[in-house]
Amino acid sequence: MRHHLLATACAVVAGMAFFVGGQALAAPAESFTPAQRAEIVGIMREALQNDPTILTDAIRSIREKAEEQKQDSTLAAVRAHQSELQSAPAFAIRGNPHGKITVVEFYDPRCSYCRSMMGEVDSFLNRHPDVRLVEKVVPVLGNNSVLDTRAIFAASMQGKYEAMRKALMEDTTKPSMERITELAQANGIDAKKLAADMNSPQTITLINTNLDQGRSVGLDGTPTFIFGTAAVAPGALEPDQMDAFLDRARKA
């Protein structure tokens, strides 16, 4: 009886309600008698005192399962919205525009992790000449992000998207319209036209389109990379991680 209840108790721990990633995982529906519950509690208390890793392992297992479910759900959304996710104006496409594999990057120009990935992304594209990279600028970190994003898209109307993107993402000065004007002039951009285009319907549409696409796949933060329809990888990545995700996309 005790052996049976220990197995049952372990099952109960594995199925306990924990909040993981904002979702509650429900406890199993089995019901026990008061005496069985008391014995299960006693067994688990004794087991946890002797080996606390039981609970740690159970929680890890639940979290891993939740992450798997979340990844599956996200990839389903990626497949459903593949066409729009992999589409962008020509200025936001880097690498090989006719590449066999498309990688999508959501980034915020004020995001420190996005900034740290700039060199890594350049190296990644150099290593893999068959990759088509689609950039999606999304201002998710507040007013300064919105200001910089508007400037980047407005600069694209003068053929200066890349110049303004790099200038702003490498700049450590406090964001302001005055600083944007300085950077525009330093990069051969008409500052007056830039200021007007920052408030244009075209700029607002570009921003809203990217935000809508981010919401469609449950974007959690920046940077987030989507490798084909095979993997969604949030956060700053190491070169070997990027290569591994790309390899997965090639085999999908």
Tab-separated table of N, CA, C and O in Angstrom, residues 50-140:
chain	number	residue	atom	x	y	z
A	50	ASN	N	14.198	14.012	2.667
A	50	ASN	CA	15.341	13.154	2.329
A	50	ASN	C	15.954	13.503	0.976
A	50	ASN	O	17.155	13.333	0.765
A	51	ASP	N	15.110	13.976	0.051
A	51	ASP	CA	15.595	14.286	-1.292
A	51	ASP	C	14.795	15.447	-1.881
A	51	ASP	O	13.827	15.244	-2.616
A	52	PRO	N	15.192	16.697	-1.585
A	52	PRO	CA	14.460	17.879	-2.079
A	52	PRO	C	14.443	17.984	-3.600
A	52	PRO	O	13.636	18.717	-4.162
A	53	THR	N	15.315	17.241	-4.275
A	53	THR	CA	15.347	17.348	-5.739
A	53	THR	C	14.092	16.772	-6.388
A	53	THR	O	13.841	17.028	-7.570
A	54	ILE	N	13.315	16.005	-5.641
A	54	ILE	CA	12.073	15.459	-6.199
A	54	ILE	C	11.179	16.591	-6.690
A	54	ILE	O	10.678	16.572	-7.815
A	55	LEU	N	10.991	17.593	-5.812
A	55	LEU	CA	10.124	18.713	-6.177
A	55	LEU	C	10.772	19.566	-7.257
A	55	LEU	O	10.107	20.015	-8.187
A	56	THR	N	12.069	19.765	-7.151
A	56	THR	CA	12.786	20.543	-8.158
A	56	THR	C	12.645	19.914	-9.534
A	56	THR	O	12.369	20.594	-10.530
A	57	ASP	N	12.803	18.602	-9.588
A	57	ASP	CA	12.687	17.899	-10.866
A	57	ASP	C	11.271	17.978	-11.414
A	57	ASP	O	11.066	18.117	-12.626
A	58	ALA	N	10.272	17.877	-10.510
A	58	ALA	CA	8.882	17.950	-10.954
A	58	ALA	C	8.569	19.324	-11.538
A	58	ALA	O	7.926	19.442	-12.590
A	59	ILE	N	9.031	20.364	-10.851
A	59	ILE	CA	8.790	21.729	-11.336
A	59	ILE	C	9.498	21.947	-12.666
A	59	ILE	O	8.941	22.539	-13.590
A	60	ARG	N	10.735	21.451	-12.782
A	60	ARG	CA	11.474	21.590	-14.043
A	60	ARG	C	10.728	20.895	-15.183
A	60	ARG	O	10.615	21.432	-16.296
A	61	SER	N	10.212	19.705	-14.893
A	61	SER	CA	9.473	18.965	-15.914
A	61	SER	C	8.233	19.720	-16.377
A	61	SER	O	7.930	19.790	-17.569
A	62	ILE	N	7.518	20.307	-15.412
A	62	ILE	CA	6.314	21.074	-15.745
A	62	ILE	C	6.677	22.292	-16.586
A	62	ILE	O	6.010	22.601	-17.579
A	63	ARG	N	7.747	22.977	-16.209
A	63	ARG	CA	8.165	24.162	-16.958
A	63	ARG	C	8.588	23.796	-18.379
A	63	ARG	O	8.259	24.503	-19.339
A	64	GLU	N	9.329	22.688	-18.509
A	64	GLU	CA	9.765	22.269	-19.832
A	64	GLU	C	8.569	21.928	-20.713
A	64	GLU	O	8.545	22.267	-21.902
A	65	LYS	N	7.575	21.265	-20.126
A	65	LYS	CA	6.373	20.921	-20.876
A	65	LYS	C	5.632	22.180	-21.308
A	65	LYS	O	5.143	22.282	-22.447
A	66	ALA	N	5.551	23.154	-20.403
A	66	ALA	CA	4.876	24.411	-20.730
A	66	ALA	C	5.603	25.137	-21.853
A	66	ALA	O	4.980	25.713	-22.751
A	67	GLU	N	6.953	25.114	-21.818
A	67	GLU	CA	7.728	25.774	-22.870
A	67	GLU	C	7.521	25.078	-24.216
A	67	GLU	O	7.437	25.731	-25.254
A	68	GLU	N	7.456	23.743	-24.182
A	68	GLU	CA	7.208	22.994	-25.412
A	68	GLU	C	5.848	23.358	-26.006
A	68	GLU	O	5.714	23.561	-27.212
A	69	GLN	N	4.844	23.435	-25.125
A	69	GLN	CA	3.495	23.783	-25.591
A	69	GLN	C	3.465	25.199	-26.161
A	69	GLN	O	2.818	25.459	-27.180
A	70	LYS	N	4.187	26.113	-25.491
A	70	LYS	CA	4.227	27.492	-25.963
A	70	LYS	C	4.934	27.574	-27.314
A	70	LYS	O	4.485	28.283	-28.222
A	71	GLN	N	6.040	26.834	-27.474
A	71	GLN	CA	6.769	26.839	-28.743
A	71	GLN	C	5.895	26.271	-29.859
A	71	GLN	O	5.862	26.819	-30.966
A	72	ASP	N	5.173	25.196	-29.557
A	72	ASP	CA	4.281	24.601	-30.565
A	72	ASP	C	3.212	25.597	-30.998
A	72	ASP	O	2.904	25.734	-32.186
A	73	SER	N	2.644	26.301	-30.016
A	73	SER	CA	1.602	27.283	-30.314
A	73	SER	C	2.167	28.439	-31.138
A	73	SER	O	1.532	28.904	-32.094
A	74	THR	N	3.361	28.889	-30.772
A	74	THR	CA	3.989	29.996	-31.489
A	74	THR	C	4.325	29.598	-32.927
A	74	THR	O	4.098	30.373	-33.867
A	75	LEU	N	4.855	28.393	-33.106
A	75	LEU	CA	5.201	27.944	-34.449
A	75	LEU	C	3.957	27.768	-35.318
A	75	LEU	O	3.995	28.016	-36.526
A	76	ALA	N	2.852	27.359	-34.703
A	76	ALA	CA	1.597	27.263	-35.455
A	76	ALA	C	1.185	28.646	-35.952
A	76	ALA	O	0.729	28.806	-37.095
A	77	ALA	N	1.359	29.660	-35.090
A	77	ALA	CA	1.041	31.031	-35.484
A	77	ALA	C	1.988	31.517	-36.575
A	77	ALA	O	1.577	32.225	-37.506
A	78	VAL	N	3.269	31.147	-36.474
A	78	VAL	CA	4.246	31.520	-37.508
A	78	VAL	C	3.853	30.937	-38.851
A	78	VAL	O	3.895	31.622	-39.885
A	79	ARG	N	3.459	29.671	-38.848
A	79	ARG	CA	3.050	29.043	-40.108
A	79	ARG	C	1.791	29.703	-40.680
A	79	ARG	O	1.666	29.892	-41.891
A	80	ALA	N	0.870	30.061	-39.782
A	80	ALA	CA	-0.377	30.694	-40.235
A	80	ALA	C	-0.133	32.074	-40.829
A	80	ALA	O	-0.880	32.532	-41.701
A	81	HIS	N	0.918	32.762	-40.362
A	81	HIS	CA	1.194	34.129	-40.810
A	81	HIS	C	2.514	34.211	-41.569
A	81	HIS	O	3.114	35.287	-41.651
A	82	GLN	N	2.959	33.092	-42.131
A	82	GLN	CA	4.278	33.037	-42.764
A	82	GLN	C	4.455	34.087	-43.849
A	82	GLN	O	5.490	34.765	-43.912
A	83	SER	N	3.457	34.255	-44.698
A	83	SER	CA	3.590	35.163	-45.835
A	83	SER	C	3.853	36.594	-45.393
A	83	SER	O	4.791	37.245	-45.871
A	84	GLU	N	3.035	37.095	-44.460
A	84	GLU	CA	3.233	38.480	-44.032
A	84	GLU	C	4.489	38.655	-43.183
A	84	GLU	O	5.171	39.679	-43.250
A	85	LEU	N	4.826	37.636	-42.377
A	85	LEU	CA	6.036	37.733	-41.557
A	85	LEU	C	7.288	37.820	-42.424
A	85	LEU	O	8.239	38.545	-42.094
A	86	GLN	N	7.308	37.094	-43.518
A	86	GLN	CA	8.493	37.055	-44.359
A	86	GLN	C	8.486	38.124	-45.450
A	86	GLN	O	9.387	38.177	-46.285
A	87	SER	N	7.462	38.993	-45.398
A	87	SER	CA	7.391	40.109	-46.346
A	87	SER	C	7.806	41.397	-45.658
A	87	SER	O	7.564	41.584	-44.461
A	88	ALA	N	8.425	42.276	-46.412
A	88	ALA	CA	8.843	43.572	-45.875
A	88	ALA	C	9.256	44.459	-47.037
A	88	ALA	O	9.577	43.961	-48.125
A	89	PRO	N	9.259	45.773	-46.817
A	89	PRO	CA	9.807	46.661	-47.863
A	89	PRO	C	11.254	46.289	-48.150
A	89	PRO	O	11.957	45.749	-47.287
A	90	ALA	N	11.710	46.579	-49.356
A	90	ALA	CA	13.058	46.186	-49.778
A	90	ALA	C	14.133	46.703	-48.825
A	90	ALA	O	15.138	46.027	-48.589
A	91	PHE	N	13.911	47.881	-48.238
A	91	PHE	CA	14.950	48.463	-47.376
A	91	PHE	C	15.155	47.649	-46.097
A	91	PHE	O	16.200	47.758	-45.455
A	92	ALA	N	14.172	46.844	-45.696
A	92	ALA	CA	14.266	46.073	-44.452
A	92	ALA	C	14.709	44.634	-44.681
A	92	ALA	O	14.638	43.808	-43.780
A	93	ILE	N	15.179	44.338	-45.897
A	93	ILE	CA	15.659	42.995	-46.220
A	93	ILE	C	17.173	43.038	-46.383
A	93	ILE	O	17.709	43.829	-47.161
A	94	ARG	N	17.853	42.182	-45.626
A	94	ARG	CA	19.311	42.134	-45.669
A	94	ARG	C	19.766	40.739	-46.094
A	94	ARG	O	18.969	39.820	-46.223
A	95	GLY	N	21.077	40.597	-46.284
A	95	GLY	CA	21.593	39.314	-46.723
A	95	GLY	C	21.265	39.092	-48.179
A	95	GLY	O	21.314	40.012	-48.997
A	96	ASN	N	20.906	37.874	-48.522
A	96	ASN	CA	20.575	37.502	-49.895
A	96	ASN	C	19.076	37.674	-50.113
A	96	ASN	O	18.277	36.917	-49.559
A	97	PRO	N	18.656	38.664	-50.897
A	97	PRO	CA	17.217	38.894	-51.091
A	97	PRO	C	16.503	37.724	-51.746
A	97	PRO	O	15.276	37.613	-51.672
A	98	HIS	N	17.280	36.830	-52.366
A	98	HIS	CA	16.703	35.638	-52.994
A	98	HIS	C	17.136	34.366	-52.258
A	98	HIS	O	17.118	33.273	-52.824
A	99	GLY	N	17.519	34.530	-50.999
A	99	GLY	CA	18.015	33.394	-50.226
A	99	GLY	C	16.992	32.285	-50.047
A	99	GLY	O	15.786	32.523	-50.031
A	100	LYS	N	17.485	31.072	-49.874
A	100	LYS	CA	16.615	29.905	-49.723
A	100	LYS	C	15.909	29.892	-48.367
A	100	LYS	O	14.806	29.371	-48.237
A	101	ILE	N	16.574	30.431	-47.348
A	101	ILE	CA	16.024	30.429	-45.988
A	101	ILE	C	15.784	31.864	-45.550
A	101	ILE	O	16.661	32.725	-45.673
A	102	THR	N	14.592	32.125	-45.012
A	102	THR	CA	14.281	33.459	-44.497
A	102	THR	C	14.315	33.436	-42.975
A	102	THR	O	13.675	32.592	-42.342
A	103	VAL	N	15.071	34.356	-42.413
A	103	VAL	CA	15.107	34.556	-40.972
A	103	VAL	C	14.498	35.931	-40.689
A	103	VAL	O	14.867	36.919	-41.334
A	104	VAL	N	13.561	35.979	-39.759
A	104	VAL	CA	12.916	37.236	-39.387
A	104	VAL	C	13.472	37.686	-38.035
A	104	VAL	O	13.596	36.876	-37.114
A	105	GLU	N	13.827	38.956	-37.939
A	105	GLU	CA	14.300	39.510	-36.665
A	105	GLU	C	13.397	40.661	-36.240
A	105	GLU	O	13.287	41.665	-36.930
A	106	PHE	N	12.771	40.513	-35.084
A	106	PHE	CA	12.055	41.623	-34.452
A	106	PHE	C	13.039	42.323	-33.519
A	106	PHE	O	13.642	41.676	-32.650
A	107	TYR	N	13.200	43.631	-33.691
A	107	TYR	CA	14.116	44.357	-32.816
A	107	TYR	C	13.553	45.725	-32.454
A	107	TYR	O	12.741	46.298	-33.170
A	108	ASP	N	13.998	46.212	-31.302
A	108	ASP	CA	13.677	47.562	-30.837
A	108	ASP	C	14.987	48.346	-30.837
A	108	ASP	O	15.983	47.883	-30.268
A	109	PRO	N	15.032	49.532	-31.459
A	109	PRO	CA	16.296	50.262	-31.563
A	109	PRO	C	16.882	50.699	-30.222
A	109	PRO	O	18.071	51.002	-30.143
A	110	ARG	N	16.056	50.716	-29.161
A	110	ARG	CA	16.564	51.104	-27.846
A	110	ARG	C	16.926	49.897	-26.979
A	110	ARG	O	17.414	50.052	-25.859
A	111	CYS	N	16.688	48.699	-27.486
A	111	CYS	CA	16.927	47.470	-26.727
A	111	CYS	C	18.425	47.154	-26.684
A	111	CYS	O	19.065	46.991	-27.721
A	112	SER	N	18.979	47.055	-25.477
A	112	SER	CA	20.416	46.806	-25.348
A	112	SER	C	20.806	45.448	-25.913
A	112	SER	O	21.897	45.284	-26.480
A	113	TYR	N	19.945	44.459	-25.775
A	113	TYR	CA	20.244	43.131	-26.319
A	113	TYR	C	20.232	43.159	-27.845
A	113	TYR	O	21.052	42.492	-28.493
A	114	CYS	N	19.293	43.916	-28.407
A	114	CYS	CA	19.255	44.066	-29.866
A	114	CYS	C	20.533	44.731	-30.356
A	114	CYS	O	21.114	44.333	-31.381
A	115	ARG	N	20.969	45.728	-29.621
A	115	ARG	CA	22.200	46.426	-30.004
A	115	ARG	C	23.402	45.490	-29.937
A	115	ARG	O	24.279	45.530	-30.794
A	116	SER	N	23.420	44.649	-28.901
A	116	SER	CA	24.540	43.722	-28.758
A	116	SER	C	24.567	42.682	-29.862
A	116	SER	O	25.617	42.077	-30.140
A	117	MET	N	23.414	42.450	-30.517
A	117	MET	CA	23.329	41.440	-31.568
A	117	MET	C	23.690	41.981	-32.948
A	117	MET	O	23.772	41.216	-33.909
A	118	MET	N	23.905	43.279	-33.075
A	118	MET	CA	24.156	43.857	-34.396
A	118	MET	C	25.346	43.193	-35.091
A	118	MET	O	25.267	42.770	-36.240
A	119	GLY	N	26.471	43.106	-34.397
A	119	GLY	CA	27.662	42.480	-34.969
A	119	GLY	C	27.462	40.993	-35.217
A	119	GLY	O	27.948	40.454	-36.221
A	120	GLU	N	26.742	40.326	-34.303
A	120	GLU	CA	26.488	38.897	-34.456
A	120	GLU	C	25.647	38.617	-35.703
A	120	GLU	O	25.876	37.644	-36.418
A	121	VAL	N	24.645	39.474	-35.928
A	121	VAL	CA	23.796	39.290	-37.111
A	121	VAL	C	24.610	39.511	-38.388
A	121	VAL	O	24.475	38.758	-39.359
A	122	ASP	N	25.469	40.522	-38.384
A	122	ASP	CA	26.327	40.766	-39.547
A	122	ASP	C	27.199	39.537	-39.837
A	122	ASP	O	27.331	39.105	-40.988
A	123	SER	N	27.799	38.984	-38.788
A	123	SER	CA	28.654	37.804	-38.955
A	123	SER	C	27.852	36.603	-39.437
A	123	SER	O	28.317	35.823	-40.276
A	124	PHE	N	26.658	36.460	-38.903
A	124	PHE	CA	25.770	35.360	-39.295
A	124	PHE	C	25.471	35.422	-40.788
A	124	PHE	O	25.547	34.408	-41.497
A	125	LEU	N	25.159	36.604	-41.281
A	125	LEU	CA	24.860	36.761	-42.705
A	125	LEU	C	26.097	36.516	-43.561
A	125	LEU	O	25.996	35.960	-44.663
A	126	ASN	N	27.254	36.889	-43.063
A	126	ASN	CA	28.493	36.628	-43.802
A	126	ASN	C	28.787	35.136	-43.878
A	126	ASN	O	29.298	34.646	-44.893
A	127	ARG	N	28.453	34.415	-42.796
A	127	ARG	CA	28.699	32.966	-42.769
A	127	ARG	C	27.733	32.206	-43.665
A	127	ARG	O	28.046	31.121	-44.141
A	128	HIS	N	26.544	32.769	-43.856
A	128	HIS	CA	25.493	32.036	-44.561
A	128	HIS	C	24.923	32.886	-45.706
A	128	HIS	O	23.902	33.566	-45.551
A	129	PRO	N	25.560	32.854	-46.862
A	129	PRO	CA	25.136	33.700	-47.983
A	129	PRO	C	23.798	33.297	-48.595
A	129	PRO	O	23.308	34.002	-49.487
A	130	ASP	N	23.217	32.201	-48.124
A	130	ASP	CA	21.913	31.796	-48.662
A	130	ASP	C	20.758	32.269	-47.785
A	130	ASP	O	19.605	31.905	-48.008
A	131	VAL	N	21.066	33.107	-46.778
A	131	VAL	CA	20.034	33.561	-45.839
A	131	VAL	C	19.484	34.925	-46.246
A	131	VAL	O	20.229	35.855	-46.567
A	132	ARG	N	18.191	35.015	-46.208
A	132	ARG	CA	17.469	36.278	-46.440
A	132	ARG	C	16.944	36.732	-45.075
A	132	ARG	O	16.145	36.043	-44.447
A	133	LEU	N	17.416	37.878	-44.598
A	133	LEU	CA	17.013	38.381	-43.287
A	133	LEU	C	15.980	39.484	-43.445
A	133	LEU	O	16.210	40.466	-44.163
A	134	VAL	N	14.860	39.332	-42.765
A	134	VAL	CA	13.792	40.331	-42.787
A	134	VAL	C	13.753	41.015	-41.424
A	134	VAL	O	13.528	40.361	-40.406
A	135	GLU	N	13.979	42.319	-41.416
A	135	GLU	CA	13.979	43.075	-40.162
A	135	GLU	C	12.601	43.673	-39.891
A	135	GLU	O	11.976	44.253	-40.787
A	136	LYS	N	12.163	43.541	-38.643
A	136	LYS	CA	10.899	44.110	-38.201
A	136	LYS	C	11.183	45.016	-36.996
A	136	LYS	O	11.452	44.534	-35.902
A	137	VAL	N	11.160	46.324	-37.226
A	137	VAL	CA	11.386	47.260	-36.127
A	137	VAL	C	10.089	47.389	-35.328
A	137	VAL	O	9.042	47.720	-35.885
A	138	VAL	N	10.162	47.128	-34.021
A	138	VAL	CA	8.977	47.230	-33.166
A	138	VAL	C	9.307	48.056	-31.921
A	138	VAL	O	10.135	47.668	-31.119
A	139	PRO	N	8.685	49.205	-31.755
A	139	PRO	CA	8.958	50.040	-30.577
A	139	PRO	C	8.169	49.558	-29.359
A	139	PRO	O	7.044	49.977	-29.127
A	140	VAL	N	8.773	48.675	-28.581
A	140	VAL	CA	8.067	48.068	-27.443
A	140	VAL	C	8.569	48.583	-26.094
A	140	VAL	O	8.058	48.170	-25.052
